[in-house]
mmCIF file of C-alpha atoms in Angstrom:
data_model
loop_
_atom_site.group_PDB
_atom_site.id
_atom_site.type_symbol
_atom_site.label_atom_id
_atom_site.label_comp_id
_atom_site.label_asym_id
_atom_site.label_seq_id
_atom_site.Cartn_x
_atom_site.Cartn_y
_atom_site.Cartn_z
ATOM 1 C CA MET A 1 2.488 14.273 1.025
ATOM 2 C CA LYS A 2 0.315 12.734 -2.020
ATOM 3 C CA ARG A 3 1.204 8.745 -1.592
ATOM 4 C CA LEU A 4 0.665 8.584 2.574
ATOM 5 C CA SER A 5 -2.035 11.574 2.262
ATOM 6 C CA VAL A 6 -4.118 8.789 3.809
ATOM 7 C CA ARG A 7 -3.699 7.613 6.826
ATOM 8 C CA ILE A 8 -2.401 3.627 7.168
ATOM 9 C CA GLY A 9 -3.842 1.372 9.679
ATOM 10 C CA ARG A 10 -7.295 0.492 12.411
ATOM 11 C CA LEU A 11 -7.181 4.058 14.745
ATOM 12 C CA PRO A 12 -8.755 7.147 14.180
ATOM 13 C CA ALA A 13 -5.817 10.116 15.061
ATOM 14 C CA ALA A 14 -7.894 10.542 17.999
ATOM 15 C CA GLY A 15 -7.146 6.792 18.715
ATOM 16 C CA ALA A 16 -3.108 7.574 18.021
ATOM 17 C CA ALA A 17 -2.976 10.382 19.895
ATOM 18 C CA MET A 18 -4.593 8.490 22.942
ATOM 19 C CA ALA A 19 -2.160 5.849 22.736
ATOM 20 C CA LEU A 20 0.609 7.810 22.605
ATOM 21 C CA ALA A 21 -0.849 10.128 25.622
ATOM 22 C CA VAL A 22 -0.457 6.118 27.772
ATOM 23 C CA ALA A 23 2.823 5.857 26.892
ATOM 24 C CA LEU A 24 4.197 9.115 28.140
ATOM 25 C CA ALA A 25 1.409 9.215 30.794
ATOM 26 C CA ALA A 26 3.446 6.044 31.929
ATOM 27 C CA ALA A 27 7.369 8.153 31.538
ATOM 28 C CA LEU A 28 6.992 11.428 32.721
ATOM 29 C CA GLY A 29 3.554 11.894 33.942
ATOM 30 C CA ALA A 30 0.123 13.440 33.172
ATOM 31 C CA GLY A 31 1.667 16.892 31.446
ATOM 32 C CA SER A 32 3.611 15.248 28.890
ATOM 33 C CA ALA A 33 0.716 13.154 27.805
ATOM 34 C CA ALA A 34 -1.853 15.947 27.624
ATOM 35 C CA MET A 35 0.263 17.752 25.699
ATOM 36 C CA ALA A 36 0.745 15.072 23.518
ATOM 37 C CA GLN A 37 -2.736 13.748 22.991
ATOM 38 C CA SER A 38 -4.180 17.600 21.838
ATOM 39 C CA GLY A 39 -1.279 17.971 19.445
ATOM 40 C CA GLU A 40 -0.063 20.794 20.548
ATOM 41 C CA GLY A 41 3.655 22.513 20.792
ATOM 42 C CA PRO A 42 6.458 20.964 18.896
ATOM 43 C CA VAL A 43 7.133 16.944 18.936
ATOM 44 C CA THR A 44 9.244 16.460 21.808
ATOM 45 C CA ALA A 45 12.255 13.386 22.101
ATOM 46 C CA ALA A 46 10.072 12.593 24.592
ATOM 47 C CA GLU A 47 6.836 11.737 22.287
ATOM 48 C CA VAL A 48 9.548 9.763 19.632
ATOM 49 C CA GLU A 49 10.930 8.193 22.860
ATOM 50 C CA ALA A 50 6.960 6.971 23.812
ATOM 51 C CA ALA A 51 6.486 6.476 20.098
ATOM 52 C CA TRP A 52 9.097 4.040 19.756
ATOM 53 C CA ARG A 53 8.466 2.037 23.194
ATOM 54 C CA LEU A 54 4.976 1.822 22.288
ATOM 55 C CA ALA A 55 6.000 -0.422 19.453
ATOM 56 C CA GLN A 56 7.909 -2.304 20.781
ATOM 57 C CA SER A 57 4.676 -4.258 23.237
ATOM 58 C CA ASP A 58 2.024 -3.658 20.059
ATOM 59 C CA GLU A 59 3.322 -2.687 17.145
ATOM 60 C CA GLU A 60 0.436 -1.394 15.261
ATOM 61 C CA ALA A 61 -0.697 1.118 18.343
ATOM 62 C CA GLY A 62 3.303 2.381 17.315
ATOM 63 C CA LEU A 63 2.728 2.792 14.045
ATOM 64 C CA GLU A 64 -0.148 5.031 14.781
ATOM 65 C CA ALA A 65 1.412 6.857 16.922
ATOM 66 C CA ALA A 66 4.784 7.471 14.755
ATOM 67 C CA TRP A 67 1.745 8.422 12.039
ATOM 68 C CA TYR A 68 0.969 10.866 14.338
ATOM 69 C CA ILE A 69 4.042 12.484 14.978
ATOM 70 C CA ASN A 70 4.294 12.435 11.160
ATOM 71 C CA GLU A 71 1.668 14.661 11.045
ATOM 72 C CA ARG A 72 2.952 17.132 12.744
ATOM 73 C CA ASP A 73 6.731 17.253 12.556
ATOM 74 C CA PRO A 74 7.732 15.250 9.275
ATOM 75 C CA VAL A 75 11.036 15.574 9.257
ATOM 76 C CA GLN A 76 11.191 13.638 13.415
ATOM 77 C CA GLY A 77 8.219 11.078 11.825
ATOM 78 C CA TYR A 78 10.665 10.166 8.636
ATOM 79 C CA GLN A 79 13.598 9.481 11.552
ATOM 80 C CA LEU A 80 10.757 7.561 14.115
ATOM 81 C CA HIS A 81 9.739 5.465 11.033
ATOM 82 C CA LYS A 82 13.130 5.091 9.713
ATOM 83 C CA ARG A 83 13.869 3.438 13.130
ATOM 84 C CA LEU A 84 11.092 0.778 12.972
ATOM 85 C CA ALA A 85 11.737 0.206 9.573
ATOM 86 C CA ASP A 86 15.605 -0.774 10.402
ATOM 87 C CA ALA A 87 14.360 -2.208 13.401
ATOM 88 C CA GLY A 88 12.218 -4.686 11.147
ATOM 89 C CA SER A 89 8.296 -3.188 10.459
ATOM 90 C CA HIS A 90 7.117 -3.708 7.207
ATOM 91 C CA LEU A 91 4.067 -0.858 6.878
ATOM 92 C CA ALA A 92 7.533 1.359 8.300
ATOM 93 C CA GLN A 93 9.391 0.622 5.372
ATOM 94 C CA TRP A 94 6.699 1.308 3.155
ATOM 95 C CA ARG A 95 5.946 4.556 4.522
ATOM 96 C CA VAL A 96 9.720 5.453 4.855
ATOM 97 C CA GLY A 97 9.688 4.444 0.721
ATOM 98 C CA MET A 98 6.830 6.485 -0.244
ATOM 99 C CA ALA A 99 9.059 9.990 2.458
ATOM 100 C CA LEU A 100 12.206 9.082 0.906
ATOM 101 C CA LEU A 101 10.633 8.770 -3.486
ATOM 102 C CA GLU A 102 8.366 12.007 -2.579
ATOM 103 C CA GLY A 103 10.866 13.990 -0.234
ATOM 104 C CA GLU A 104 8.830 14.238 2.836
ATOM 105 C CA GLY A 105 10.939 14.810 5.687
ATOM 106 C CA VAL A 106 14.166 13.773 3.943
ATOM 107 C CA GLN A 107 14.985 14.707 0.402
ATOM 108 C CA ALA A 108 13.908 12.656 -2.082
ATOM 109 C CA ASN A 109 16.019 9.569 -3.021
ATOM 110 C CA ALA A 110 14.733 7.449 -5.460
ATOM 111 C CA VAL A 111 17.225 4.494 -5.224
ATOM 112 C CA LEU A 112 16.698 4.481 -1.862
ATOM 113 C CA ALA A 113 13.434 4.577 -1.724
ATOM 114 C CA ARG A 114 12.419 1.161 -4.371
ATOM 115 C CA ASP A 115 14.856 -0.213 -1.525
ATOM 116 C CA TYR A 116 12.533 0.258 1.345
ATOM 117 C CA VAL A 117 10.092 -0.287 -1.139
ATOM 118 C CA ARG A 118 11.086 -4.359 -2.022
ATOM 119 C CA ARG A 119 12.178 -4.855 1.720
ATOM 120 C CA SER A 120 8.839 -4.158 2.828
ATOM 121 C CA ALA A 121 6.993 -5.709 -0.594
ATOM 122 C CA GLU A 122 9.398 -8.555 1.118
ATOM 123 C CA GLY A 123 8.084 -9.041 3.825
ATOM 124 C CA GLY A 124 4.888 -8.844 2.887
ATOM 125 C CA ASP A 125 3.005 -5.968 3.205
ATOM 126 C CA ILE A 126 0.390 -5.222 0.581
ATOM 127 C CA GLN A 127 0.960 -2.020 0.596
ATOM 128 C CA GLY A 128 4.537 -2.523 -0.552
ATOM 129 C CA GLU A 129 3.318 -5.037 -2.663
ATOM 130 C CA ILE A 130 1.349 -2.283 -4.869
ATOM 131 C CA SER A 131 3.893 0.380 -4.709
ATOM 132 C CA MET A 132 7.058 -2.077 -5.911
ATOM 133 C CA ALA A 133 4.496 -3.128 -8.488
ATOM 134 C CA VAL A 134 3.977 1.154 -10.005
ATOM 135 C CA MET A 135 7.985 1.388 -9.021
ATOM 136 C CA LEU A 136 9.031 -1.320 -11.700
ATOM 137 C CA VAL A 137 5.989 -0.167 -14.012
ATOM 138 C CA ASN A 138 7.609 3.243 -13.840
ATOM 139 C CA GLY A 139 10.939 2.774 -13.496
ATOM 140 C CA GLU A 140 11.051 4.591 -9.888
ATOM 141 C CA GLY A 141 14.356 4.207 -8.028
ATOM 142 C CA GLY A 142 15.796 1.540 -11.500
ATOM 143 C CA PRO A 143 14.514 -0.027 -14.235
ATOM 144 C CA VAL A 144 11.517 -0.913 -15.190
ATOM 145 C CA ASP A 145 10.530 -4.508 -15.250
ATOM 146 C CA GLU A 146 6.950 -5.350 -15.951
ATOM 147 C CA ALA A 147 7.071 -9.085 -15.576
ATOM 148 C CA ALA A 148 8.207 -8.339 -11.829
ATOM 149 C CA ALA A 149 5.598 -6.061 -11.988
ATOM 150 C CA ARG A 150 2.998 -7.729 -12.708
ATOM 151 C CA GLU A 151 3.962 -10.440 -10.587
ATOM 152 C CA TRP A 152 3.548 -8.069 -7.419
ATOM 153 C CA TYR A 153 0.273 -7.025 -8.101
ATOM 154 C CA ARG A 154 -1.053 -10.450 -8.535
ATOM 155 C CA ARG A 155 1.008 -11.443 -4.730
ATOM 156 C CA ALA A 156 -1.048 -8.317 -4.187
ATOM 157 C CA ALA A 157 -4.136 -9.521 -5.280
ATOM 158 C CA VAL A 158 -4.440 -12.947 -4.237
ATOM 159 C CA ARG A 159 -4.137 -12.263 -0.598
ATOM 160 C CA PRO A 160 -6.405 -14.516 1.519
ATOM 161 C CA GLU A 161 -6.435 -12.246 4.172
ATOM 162 C CA ARG A 162 -7.080 -9.443 2.033
ATOM 163 C CA SER A 163 -7.212 -8.902 -1.630
ATOM 164 C CA SER A 164 -7.120 -5.907 -3.270
ATOM 165 C CA ALA A 165 -9.379 -4.393 -5.646
ATOM 166 C CA HIS A 166 -6.169 -1.974 -6.134
ATOM 167 C CA ALA A 167 -3.961 -4.131 -7.569
ATOM 168 C CA MET A 168 -6.523 -6.356 -9.484
ATOM 169 C CA ARG A 169 -7.354 -3.072 -11.586
ATOM 170 C CA GLY A 170 -2.938 -3.044 -11.937
ATOM 171 C CA LEU A 171 -2.810 -7.093 -13.104
ATOM 172 C CA ALA A 172 -5.915 -5.954 -14.922
ATOM 173 C CA VAL A 173 -4.464 -3.339 -17.123
ATOM 174 C CA MET A 174 -1.311 -5.178 -17.465
ATOM 175 C CA TYR A 175 -3.276 -8.030 -19.029
ATOM 176 C CA LEU A 176 -4.925 -5.995 -21.337
ATOM 177 C CA LEU A 177 -1.637 -3.843 -22.838
ATOM 178 C CA GLY A 178 0.091 -7.160 -22.455
ATOM 179 C CA GLN A 179 2.890 -5.475 -19.975
ATOM 180 C CA GLY A 180 5.007 -8.169 -18.594
ATOM 181 C CA GLY A 181 3.994 -11.013 -20.942
ATOM 182 C CA ASP A 182 1.026 -11.860 -22.853
ATOM 183 C CA ALA A 183 -2.009 -9.796 -23.685
ATOM 184 C CA GLU A 184 -4.994 -11.437 -22.416
ATOM 185 C CA ILE A 185 -7.489 -9.134 -23.018
ATOM 186 C CA GLU A 186 -10.928 -10.763 -21.329
ATOM 187 C CA ARG A 187 -8.554 -12.204 -18.606
ATOM 188 C CA GLY A 188 -8.023 -8.333 -17.794
ATOM 189 C CA ILE A 189 -11.968 -7.165 -18.711
ATOM 190 C CA ALA A 190 -12.281 -10.313 -16.640
ATOM 191 C CA TYR A 191 -10.016 -8.495 -13.541
ATOM 192 C CA ALA A 192 -11.135 -5.064 -14.281
ATOM 193 C CA ARG A 193 -14.750 -6.126 -13.385
ATOM 194 C CA LEU A 194 -14.154 -7.555 -10.090
ATOM 195 C CA SER A 195 -11.913 -4.300 -9.492
ATOM 196 C CA ALA A 196 -15.527 -1.897 -10.270
ATOM 197 C CA GLU A 197 -16.859 -4.574 -7.784
ATOM 198 C CA ALA A 198 -14.844 -4.172 -5.288
ATOM 199 C CA GLY A 199 -15.541 -0.277 -5.085
ATOM 200 C CA ASP A 200 -12.139 0.529 -6.401
ATOM 201 C CA SER A 201 -12.944 4.070 -9.144
ATOM 202 C CA LEU A 202 -10.598 4.158 -10.883
ATOM 203 C CA ALA A 203 -11.375 0.288 -11.882
ATOM 204 C CA ARG A 204 -14.484 1.223 -12.353
ATOM 205 C CA GLN A 205 -13.617 3.837 -15.054
ATOM 206 C CA LEU A 206 -11.714 1.613 -16.456
ATOM 207 C CA TYR A 207 -14.634 -0.740 -16.952
ATOM 208 C CA SER A 208 -16.928 1.872 -18.621
ATOM 209 C CA GLN A 209 -14.373 2.219 -21.554
ATOM 210 C CA LEU A 210 -14.124 -0.899 -22.093
ATOM 211 C CA GLY A 211 -17.430 -1.013 -23.660
ATOM 212 C CA SER A 212 -16.277 -1.564 -27.458
ATOM 213 C CA PHE A 213 -13.551 -4.484 -26.237
ATOM 214 C CA ILE A 214 -16.260 -5.931 -24.019
ATOM 215 C CA ARG A 215 -18.437 -6.595 -26.770
ATOM 216 C CA THR A 216 -16.732 -8.383 -29.320
ATOM 217 C CA ALA A 217 -14.230 -9.950 -26.799
ATOM 218 C CA ASP A 218 -15.405 -13.377 -25.454
ATOM 219 C CA GLN A 219 -18.104 -13.078 -23.673
ATOM 220 C CA ALA A 220 -17.742 -17.235 -22.470
ATOM 221 C CA GLU A 221 -14.060 -16.693 -21.884
ATOM 222 C CA ILE A 222 -14.428 -13.505 -19.755
ATOM 223 C CA GLU A 223 -17.085 -15.526 -17.674
ATOM 224 C CA ARG A 224 -14.447 -18.293 -17.168
ATOM 225 C CA HIS A 225 -12.161 -15.697 -16.112
ATOM 226 C CA TYR A 226 -14.385 -13.967 -13.879
ATOM 227 C CA ARG A 227 -15.443 -17.203 -12.327
ATOM 228 C CA GLU A 228 -12.131 -18.745 -11.419
ATOM 229 C CA TRP A 229 -10.877 -15.610 -9.701
ATOM 230 C CA ILE A 230 -13.348 -16.136 -7.398
ATOM 231 C CA GLU A 231 -13.975 -19.079 -6.964
ATOM 232 C CA THR A 232 -10.001 -19.871 -5.950
ATOM 233 C CA PHE A 233 -9.208 -16.483 -4.050
ATOM 234 C CA GLY A 234 -12.261 -14.730 -3.617
ATOM 235 C CA ARG A 235 -14.003 -11.104 -4.057
ATOM 236 C CA PRO A 236 -11.310 -8.521 -4.114
ATOM 237 C CA ARG A 237 -11.840 -5.655 -1.866
#
């Protein structure tokens, strides 16, 4: 799955397996727990139910367990994530949206994917916000709306607890190209620099290709936008 190839969450795969094993041990005994932790054999209905119950008491751990199941069986992983998404998990909503977009574990449906991603974004999930922006720019699952895409990138970029370098790069591109509003070259350059400095590899490539624009732009204006963002929102990461 291209858009879900990197695990989302804080626990490593072993931690997700352990969390699921603990939940299974409580429900079914040590034998089922050991199989879940080893990752051997097909995913069982008991594992799926244990992950669901785990999510009711610890959403983060439950979502890790759900992703562990998804890696072993995308169909059951999708069904479990959809159950969690429909129960209100915004991260699960994003994962369901991406699965629907790529056709992983379920028949591809871009329109439904956009609906789940929108729900995730409106719930405040940062991946949902970024993916919503991308889908709006590309017209995936619905009409193109560049103005709305710019706003979703901005929301993800200004989050006080985790300003996204990825979102910052997307916002920079929209200002450079005039997508969703007026072009503002100096602002776009400043935002590309911030994203590049935060370690976004594509932003680094973009910034390195802006040499001629940087040389001919208003340097004071670039610096103003750069400093203004840092003072207001901090550095993205």
